[in-house]
């Protein structure tokens, strides 16, 4: 979002915004519902009506469930299902998200410059852009994550997902943090239950959702210790319709931090 705003403010060429929506299943998005609503209801109209460029919404054919149940055909785990995604080398990004993006880029020809949202102080990541057709406007205009957030807030275009997370991602990401899991447990229990159910699947290679814990272990720990929420998130929840507040929070011993 900050990259789009920088292009708008500085007159950088921008012909198209491409959004690839990773899916949990053919019917269920991999995006936290509030973020998906933000993309569809706020980002898309802003890009088309204010920025004045094309908004392309890609949906991969392969889903998280497809990858989860995919059977290993070589290596030490032949005959086992893949299970939960491995941290640091995300099969979901490689097999679900990137293929439709690459296929779309091929339709545009070779003379294409991609804007990549890498902050100016992420030196290692920026080095990977050298010799490619990828450019970071955050680097060019010297913005870090705090600057990018402030810019989005100035325009009223900060995704609500940043109320409970520092770096937005899929709700089944192995890098997911306790506050994000707590948000699922309280506001989207059907999504959290889907991960608990997957954790009962037999004959899978990776049984842990995060680096260290299975979904059931996380569930037991958070129900015992309570879901800790920031004051910002408590204030945000107080503004929601009544169906989102009240008893569900009490079930998990909600506590502000």
Short mmCIF file of N, CA, C and O in Angstrom, two decimals, residues 2 4 7 9 28 36-37 51 54 61 67 89 92 113 122 134 170 172 181 191 198 212 218 229 236 240:
data_model
loop_
_atom_site.label_atom_id
_atom_site.label_comp_id
_atom_site.label_asym_id
_atom_site.label_seq_id
_atom_site.Cartn_x
_atom_site.Cartn_y
_atom_site.Cartn_z
N UNK A 2 1.94 1.22 0.81
CA UNK A 2 2.84 2.37 0.86
C UNK A 2 3.51 2.59 -0.49
O UNK A 2 3.74 3.74 -0.90
N UNK A 4 2.26 1.96 -3.44
CA UNK A 4 1.26 2.58 -4.31
C UNK A 4 1.15 4.07 -4.01
O UNK A 4 1.09 4.92 -4.91
N UNK A 7 4.16 5.98 -5.31
CA UNK A 7 4.06 6.17 -6.76
C UNK A 7 3.10 7.31 -7.08
O UNK A 7 3.36 8.14 -7.96
N UNK A 9 2.26 9.90 -5.05
CA UNK A 9 2.79 11.18 -4.58
C UNK A 9 3.92 11.72 -5.45
O UNK A 9 4.03 12.92 -5.67
N UNK A 28 -12.48 -20.85 0.81
CA UNK A 28 -12.05 -20.05 1.95
C UNK A 28 -10.71 -19.39 1.66
O UNK A 28 -9.74 -20.04 1.30
N UNK A 36 -8.95 -9.18 3.85
CA UNK A 36 -9.53 -9.41 2.53
C UNK A 36 -10.60 -8.35 2.23
O UNK A 36 -10.69 -7.84 1.12
N UNK A 37 -11.41 -8.02 3.22
CA UNK A 37 -12.42 -6.98 3.04
C UNK A 37 -11.75 -5.65 2.72
O UNK A 37 -12.24 -4.87 1.89
N UNK A 51 -5.96 6.35 -8.04
CA UNK A 51 -4.69 6.19 -8.74
C UNK A 51 -4.92 6.14 -10.25
O UNK A 51 -4.11 6.62 -11.03
N UNK A 54 -5.11 -0.14 -13.46
CA UNK A 54 -5.77 -1.45 -13.44
C UNK A 54 -5.48 -2.20 -12.15
O UNK A 54 -4.35 -2.17 -11.64
N UNK A 61 -4.65 -21.84 -8.47
CA UNK A 61 -5.40 -23.10 -8.56
C UNK A 61 -5.11 -24.00 -7.36
O UNK A 61 -5.99 -24.69 -6.85
N UNK A 67 -1.84 -28.55 -0.75
CA UNK A 67 -0.45 -28.74 -0.37
C UNK A 67 -0.34 -29.56 0.91
O UNK A 67 0.56 -30.39 1.06
N UNK A 89 11.01 -21.81 4.53
CA UNK A 89 10.98 -22.22 3.12
C UNK A 89 9.55 -22.60 2.75
O UNK A 89 9.19 -23.76 2.67
N UNK A 92 3.94 -22.89 0.31
CA UNK A 92 2.72 -22.20 -0.12
C UNK A 92 3.09 -21.03 -1.03
O UNK A 92 2.48 -20.82 -2.08
N UNK A 113 8.69 -3.34 -15.26
CA UNK A 113 9.37 -3.08 -13.99
C UNK A 113 8.40 -3.41 -12.85
O UNK A 113 7.26 -2.94 -12.86
N UNK A 122 16.37 -2.93 4.79
CA UNK A 122 16.46 -4.38 4.64
C UNK A 122 17.55 -4.69 3.60
O UNK A 122 17.28 -5.12 2.49
N UNK A 134 13.27 -5.57 -10.77
CA UNK A 134 12.51 -5.23 -9.58
C UNK A 134 13.11 -4.02 -8.88
O UNK A 134 14.33 -3.91 -8.74
N UNK A 170 -0.77 -14.97 5.71
CA UNK A 170 -1.86 -15.94 5.74
C UNK A 170 -2.17 -16.34 7.18
O UNK A 170 -1.26 -16.37 8.03
N UNK A 172 -2.68 -19.17 8.31
CA UNK A 172 -2.08 -20.47 8.63
C UNK A 172 -0.56 -20.44 8.49
O UNK A 172 0.09 -21.47 8.42
N UNK A 181 -3.10 -15.52 16.49
CA UNK A 181 -3.86 -16.73 16.80
C UNK A 181 -5.02 -16.39 17.71
O UNK A 181 -6.14 -16.89 17.53
N UNK A 191 -12.09 -20.73 11.65
CA UNK A 191 -10.79 -20.85 10.98
C UNK A 191 -9.79 -21.54 11.91
O UNK A 191 -9.02 -22.40 11.47
N UNK A 198 -7.01 -30.14 11.24
CA UNK A 198 -5.88 -30.60 10.42
C UNK A 198 -4.80 -31.24 11.29
O UNK A 198 -4.11 -32.17 10.86
N UNK A 212 7.51 -24.41 16.96
CA UNK A 212 7.64 -25.30 18.11
C UNK A 212 6.38 -26.06 18.50
O UNK A 212 6.48 -27.06 19.22
N UNK A 218 -0.84 -25.13 21.09
CA UNK A 218 -1.07 -23.69 21.14
C UNK A 218 -2.42 -23.39 21.79
O UNK A 218 -2.55 -22.51 22.64
N UNK A 229 -4.19 -9.03 24.59
CA UNK A 229 -4.54 -8.10 23.53
C UNK A 229 -4.02 -6.71 23.86
O UNK A 229 -3.94 -6.33 25.03
N UNK A 236 -10.59 -1.37 19.21
CA UNK A 236 -11.12 -1.73 17.89
C UNK A 236 -12.30 -2.69 18.05
O UNK A 236 -13.33 -2.52 17.39
N UNK A 240 -16.93 -2.89 17.19
CA UNK A 240 -17.54 -3.89 16.32
C UNK A 240 -18.98 -4.16 16.74
O UNK A 240 -19.38 -3.86 17.87
#
